[in-house]
Short mmCIF file of C-alpha atoms and ligand atoms in Angstrom, two decimals:
data_model
loop_
_atom_site.label_atom_id
_atom_site.label_comp_id
_atom_site.label_asym_id
_atom_site.label_seq_id
_atom_site.Cartn_x
_atom_site.Cartn_y
_atom_site.Cartn_z
CA UNK V 1 173.37 -3.06 37.19
CA UNK V 2 175.92 -0.27 37.42
CA UNK V 3 179.58 -1.06 37.04
CA UNK V 4 180.79 -0.78 40.64
CA UNK V 5 181.69 -2.76 43.79
CA UNK V 6 184.63 -4.33 41.96
CA UNK V 7 187.68 -3.34 43.99
CA UNK V 8 185.47 -1.59 46.55
CA UNK V 9 184.30 -5.08 47.63
CA UNK V 10 187.69 -6.04 49.09
CA UNK V 11 187.89 -2.89 51.24
CA UNK V 12 184.18 -2.54 52.15
CA UNK V 13 184.41 -4.10 55.61
CA UNK V 14 187.83 -2.54 56.32
CA UNK V 15 186.18 0.87 55.80
CA UNK V 16 183.52 -0.17 58.33
CA UNK V 17 180.87 0.16 55.62
CA UNK V 18 179.17 -2.95 57.00
CA UNK V 19 178.47 -1.14 60.29
CA UNK V 20 175.08 -0.23 58.85
CA UNK V 21 174.18 -3.93 58.58
CA UNK V 22 175.02 -4.38 62.25
CA UNK V 23 172.75 -1.46 63.18
CA UNK V 24 169.97 -2.73 60.91
CA UNK V 25 169.98 -6.24 62.36
CA UNK V 26 169.79 -4.81 65.88
CA UNK V 27 166.92 -2.54 64.66
CA UNK V 28 165.20 -5.50 62.93
CA UNK V 29 165.24 -7.34 66.22
CA UNK V 30 163.20 -4.47 67.69
CA UNK V 31 160.97 -4.34 64.58
CA UNK V 32 160.27 -8.09 64.95
CA UNK V 33 159.15 -7.53 68.54
CA UNK V 34 157.02 -4.49 67.70
CA UNK V 35 155.22 -6.13 64.76
CA UNK V 36 155.13 -9.70 66.11
CA UNK V 37 157.34 -10.97 63.27
CA UNK V 38 158.75 -14.47 63.78
CA UNK V 39 160.69 -15.24 60.60
CA UNK V 40 162.00 -18.71 59.88
CA UNK V 41 163.31 -18.43 56.32
CA UNK V 42 164.80 -15.19 55.02
CA UNK V 43 166.50 -13.64 52.02
CA UNK V 44 168.75 -10.59 52.23
CA UNK V 45 168.70 -8.73 48.91
CA UNK V 46 171.84 -6.88 47.83
CA UNK V 47 173.56 -8.68 50.68
CA UNK V 48 176.99 -7.24 49.87
CA UNK V 49 179.71 -8.76 52.05
CA UNK V 50 177.17 -10.87 53.95
CA UNK V 51 177.25 -9.23 57.38
CA UNK V 52 173.46 -8.99 57.73
CA UNK V 53 172.98 -12.53 56.40
CA UNK V 54 175.42 -13.75 59.04
CA UNK V 55 173.83 -11.80 61.92
CA UNK V 56 170.23 -12.61 60.95
CA UNK V 57 171.13 -16.30 60.74
CA UNK V 58 172.56 -16.02 64.25
CA UNK V 59 169.02 -15.01 65.34
CA UNK V 60 167.89 -18.46 64.18
CA UNK V 61 166.57 -17.48 60.73
CA UNK V 62 167.57 -19.76 57.84
CA UNK V 63 169.05 -17.00 55.68
CA UNK V 64 170.14 -16.74 52.05
CA UNK V 65 171.73 -13.78 50.31
CA UNK V 66 171.50 -12.31 46.81
CA UNK V 67 173.72 -9.75 45.15
CA UNK V 68 174.59 -8.60 41.64
CA UNK V 69 178.30 -8.17 42.33
CA UNK V 70 180.44 -11.31 42.15
CA UNK V 71 183.19 -9.48 44.07
CA UNK V 72 180.83 -8.63 46.96
CA UNK V 73 179.54 -12.21 46.96
CA UNK V 74 183.11 -13.54 47.10
CA UNK V 75 183.62 -11.51 50.30
CA UNK V 76 180.31 -12.83 51.66
CA UNK V 77 181.30 -16.42 50.84
CA UNK V 78 184.56 -15.95 52.77
CA UNK V 79 182.68 -14.58 55.79
CA UNK V 80 180.05 -17.33 55.72
CA UNK V 81 182.41 -20.22 55.01
CA UNK V 82 181.36 -23.42 56.76
CA UNK V 83 177.80 -22.17 57.38
CA UNK V 84 175.08 -23.66 55.22
CA UNK V 85 174.05 -20.37 53.66
CA UNK V 86 173.03 -20.09 50.03
CA UNK V 87 174.27 -17.08 48.06
CA UNK V 88 172.75 -16.14 44.72
CA UNK V 89 174.44 -14.09 42.02
CA UNK V 90 171.42 -12.30 40.57
CA UNK V 91 170.42 -8.75 39.79
CA UNK V 92 167.44 -6.62 40.64
CA UNK V 93 164.93 -5.56 39.54
CA UNK V 94 163.72 -8.89 38.15
CA UNK V 95 165.02 -12.00 39.84
CA UNK V 96 163.76 -15.52 40.35
CA UNK V 97 165.01 -18.10 42.84
CA UNK V 98 163.85 -21.66 42.34
CA UNK V 99 163.72 -24.27 45.06
CA UNK V 100 166.44 -26.81 44.24
CA UNK V 101 164.31 -29.85 45.05
CA UNK V 102 160.80 -28.86 43.93
CA UNK V 103 161.89 -26.59 41.05
CA UNK V 104 159.14 -24.20 42.15
CA UNK V 105 159.71 -20.56 43.05
CA UNK V 106 161.40 -20.34 46.45
CA UNK V 107 159.40 -18.51 49.10
CA UNK V 108 160.51 -16.73 52.26
CA UNK V 109 158.70 -15.27 55.22
CA UNK V 110 161.19 -12.39 55.45
CA UNK V 111 163.01 -10.41 52.76
CA UNK V 112 165.39 -7.62 53.78
CA UNK V 113 167.31 -5.04 51.77
CA UNK V 114 169.62 -2.67 53.61
CA UNK V 115 171.57 0.53 53.07
CA UNK V 116 171.49 2.38 49.75
CA UNK V 117 170.82 -0.80 47.78
CA UNK V 118 167.36 0.14 46.50
CA UNK V 119 168.59 3.67 45.72
CA UNK V 120 170.63 2.10 42.93
CA UNK V 121 167.36 1.41 41.12
CA UNK V 122 166.99 4.44 38.92
CA UNK V 123 163.48 4.28 37.48
CA UNK V 124 160.04 4.00 38.98
CA UNK V 125 159.29 1.11 36.62
CA UNK V 126 162.31 -0.87 37.80
CA UNK V 127 161.57 -0.14 41.44
CA UNK V 128 158.04 -1.50 40.97
CA UNK V 129 159.48 -4.57 39.23
CA UNK V 130 161.89 -5.12 42.14
CA UNK V 131 159.05 -4.85 44.67
CA UNK V 132 157.01 -7.27 42.54
CA UNK V 133 159.90 -9.78 42.51
CA UNK V 134 160.09 -9.53 46.30
CA UNK V 135 156.32 -9.97 46.56
CA UNK V 136 156.44 -13.10 44.41
CA UNK V 137 159.08 -14.65 46.69
CA UNK V 138 157.18 -14.03 49.90
CA UNK V 139 154.81 -16.40 51.63
CA UNK V 140 151.35 -14.98 52.31
CA UNK V 141 151.69 -12.69 55.37
CA UNK V 142 155.47 -12.56 54.79
CA UNK V 143 157.43 -9.40 55.55
CA UNK V 144 159.67 -7.11 53.54
CA UNK V 145 161.88 -4.72 55.52
CA UNK V 146 164.12 -2.22 53.75
CA UNK V 147 165.79 1.12 54.30
CA UNK V 148 166.66 3.81 51.77
CA UNK V 149 168.09 7.29 51.43
CA UNK V 150 165.35 9.90 51.18
CA UNK V 151 165.22 12.78 48.68
CA UNK V 152 166.21 15.05 51.57
CA UNK V 153 169.43 13.06 52.06
CA UNK V 154 170.47 13.21 48.41
CA UNK V 155 169.65 16.92 48.14
CA UNK V 156 171.41 17.99 51.32
CA UNK V 157 173.88 15.36 52.57
CA UNK V 158 175.12 14.57 49.07
CA UNK V 159 174.95 17.65 46.91
CA UNK V 160 178.27 19.48 46.78
CA UNK V 161 179.72 17.50 49.69
CA UNK V 162 183.12 15.85 49.89
CA UNK V 163 183.66 13.00 52.33
CA UNK V 164 187.10 11.65 53.11
CA UNK V 165 188.51 9.19 55.58
CA UNK V 166 191.18 6.64 56.39
CA UNK V 167 190.80 3.32 58.19
CA UNK V 168 192.58 -0.04 58.29
CA UNK V 169 194.89 0.67 55.36
CA UNK V 170 192.24 2.23 53.13
CA UNK V 171 191.82 5.93 52.38
CA UNK V 172 188.99 7.46 50.39
CA UNK V 173 187.74 10.71 48.97
CA UNK V 174 184.14 10.81 47.79
CA UNK V 175 182.89 13.82 45.83
CA UNK V 176 179.10 13.86 45.80
CA UNK V 177 176.66 15.80 43.64
CA UNK V 178 172.93 15.86 43.02
CA UNK V 179 171.36 16.65 39.67
CA UNK V 180 167.87 17.80 40.65
CA UNK V 181 166.61 17.91 37.05
CA UNK V 182 167.59 14.32 36.35
CA UNK V 183 166.91 13.26 39.95
CA UNK V 184 170.25 11.49 40.12
CA UNK V 185 172.93 11.61 42.81
CA UNK V 186 176.49 10.70 41.93
CA UNK V 187 179.45 9.70 44.06
CA UNK V 188 182.78 10.09 42.35
CA UNK V 189 184.67 7.77 44.67
CA UNK V 190 188.46 7.60 44.77
CA UNK V 191 190.03 4.90 46.93
CA UNK V 192 193.62 4.32 48.00
CA UNK V 193 194.50 0.86 49.24
CA UNK V 194 197.79 0.31 51.05
CA UNK V 195 199.88 -2.16 49.03
CA UNK V 196 202.51 -4.61 50.29
CA UNK V 197 205.43 -2.19 49.92
CA UNK V 198 203.62 0.69 51.61
CA UNK V 199 202.64 2.20 48.30
CA UNK V 200 199.04 3.41 47.92
CA UNK V 201 197.12 1.79 45.07
CA UNK V 202 194.49 4.09 43.62
CA UNK V 203 191.19 3.12 42.04
CA UNK V 204 187.97 4.89 41.21
CA UNK V 205 184.29 4.08 40.98
CA UNK V 206 181.23 6.07 39.98
CA UNK V 207 178.04 5.32 41.90
CA UNK V 208 174.65 6.71 40.89
CA UNK V 209 171.61 6.71 43.13
CA UNK V 210 168.05 7.95 43.09
CA UNK V 211 165.58 8.61 45.88
CA UNK V 212 161.80 8.51 45.67
CA UNK V 213 159.28 10.68 47.48
CA UNK V 214 157.48 9.07 50.41
CA UNK V 215 154.00 9.21 48.78
CA UNK V 216 155.40 7.65 45.60
CA UNK V 217 157.19 4.85 47.45
CA UNK V 218 154.07 3.98 49.42
CA UNK V 219 151.94 4.12 46.26
CA UNK V 220 154.22 1.69 44.42
CA UNK V 221 154.33 -0.68 47.41
CA UNK V 222 150.50 -0.69 47.59
CA UNK V 223 150.11 -1.15 43.83
CA UNK V 224 152.25 -4.27 44.09
CA UNK V 225 150.00 -5.59 46.86
CA UNK V 226 151.93 -4.79 50.05
CA UNK V 227 150.32 -3.40 53.18
CA UNK V 228 152.52 -0.70 54.70
CA UNK V 229 152.69 -1.60 58.40
CA UNK V 230 155.50 0.75 59.41
CA UNK V 231 157.18 3.67 57.70
CA UNK V 232 159.80 4.96 60.06
CA UNK V 233 162.77 7.24 60.49
CA UNK V 234 165.42 4.58 60.25
CA UNK V 235 166.59 3.09 63.58
CA UNK V 236 163.53 4.57 65.35
CA UNK V 237 159.78 4.17 65.43
CA UNK V 238 158.98 7.83 64.77
CA UNK V 239 157.21 8.66 61.50
CA UNK V 240 159.20 9.87 58.51
CA UNK V 241 159.24 13.67 58.42
CA UNK V 242 160.55 16.33 56.02
CA UNK V 243 163.97 16.28 57.65
CA UNK V 244 164.37 12.47 57.60
CA UNK V 245 167.51 11.32 55.79
CA UNK V 246 166.92 7.58 55.89
CA UNK V 247 163.61 5.76 55.99
CA UNK V 248 162.78 2.21 56.94
CA UNK V 249 159.69 0.53 55.53
CA UNK V 250 158.09 -2.53 57.12
CA UNK V 251 155.56 -3.99 54.71
CA UNK V 252 153.55 -7.19 54.59
CA UNK V 253 152.22 -9.37 51.79
CA UNK V 254 148.50 -9.91 52.09
C1 SAM L 301 175.61 -0.10 49.73
S1 SAM L 301 175.89 -1.79 49.33
C2 SAM L 301 174.95 -2.53 50.64
C3 SAM L 301 175.42 -3.92 50.96
C4 SAM L 301 174.76 -4.50 52.20
N1 SAM L 301 173.32 -4.60 52.06
C5 SAM L 301 175.13 -3.64 53.40
O1 SAM L 301 174.20 -3.10 54.03
O2 SAM L 301 176.31 -3.52 53.72
C6 SAM L 301 174.85 -2.02 47.92
C7 SAM L 301 174.82 -3.46 47.41
O3 SAM L 301 173.81 -3.56 46.43
C8 SAM L 301 174.28 -4.34 45.35
N2 SAM L 301 173.50 -3.95 44.16
C9 SAM L 301 173.38 -2.71 43.65
N3 SAM L 301 172.55 -2.73 42.59
C10 SAM L 301 172.14 -4.02 42.46
C11 SAM L 301 171.27 -4.69 41.54
N4 SAM L 301 170.64 -4.04 40.57
N5 SAM L 301 171.08 -6.02 41.70
C12 SAM L 301 171.70 -6.71 42.69
N6 SAM L 301 172.54 -6.13 43.57
C13 SAM L 301 172.76 -4.81 43.46
C14 SAM L 301 175.75 -4.02 45.26
O4 SAM L 301 176.48 -5.03 44.58
C15 SAM L 301 176.13 -3.89 46.73
O5 SAM L 301 176.55 -5.12 47.26
#
């Protein structure tokens, strides 16, 4: 796993970065209705600060969360304090969760993974291994719902763009670039956090992401054994097109 989400974790929600989770849970609600999904036990991969875990559990799903960053999990634990929600400190692509009483591999009828999380997986081999791990943790007929940045997003929204903002005592400047040859997008992120004496504390993180073409993503999902039931422009039910920046896949284990 890349070396990030250390100090970013403490300012993630203040920057409103968890807004995406709120949108995704609302969208999932619509996806459940459209596809007749009635999940009882779910796992949110790369759960970050736990917003989606919290909101999905409010829909009546017995949720757990998994993330590779102990700092993000610490934020999630704070948010979920007092709720009986299990959080796992594990990394993709290969992970295994065992049932604490039977010792057997834990299974879920829903696995979710939101935002750029799967874009942090930088090789096709690792992406397939991550999908395989998800597959192994699903019940038969269980569902995997995830969203990702498309190639179009990294090539156009990222390359050469600078994003800056200020919210709730945090300021940030993100310089983005896309290396088409290496198929890697980088964010050189600089953060400023307001300290106790009104001084701004600066820190930096480098984030690297990759996107995969739509035919390749679907091919890998099918090779692992998933049936692709929906492949949408994120937040909608229209098909992914050339100008789609974020996709959402709804796939089922058969
Ligand atoms: C953009 S954040 C998304 C967090 C949350 N899903 C949300 O929507 O707000 C990406 C998350 O993926 C986690 N992550 C990235 N690579 C990972 C890996 N290889 N294994 C586990 N977690 C990973 C990071 O720690 C971070 O919490």
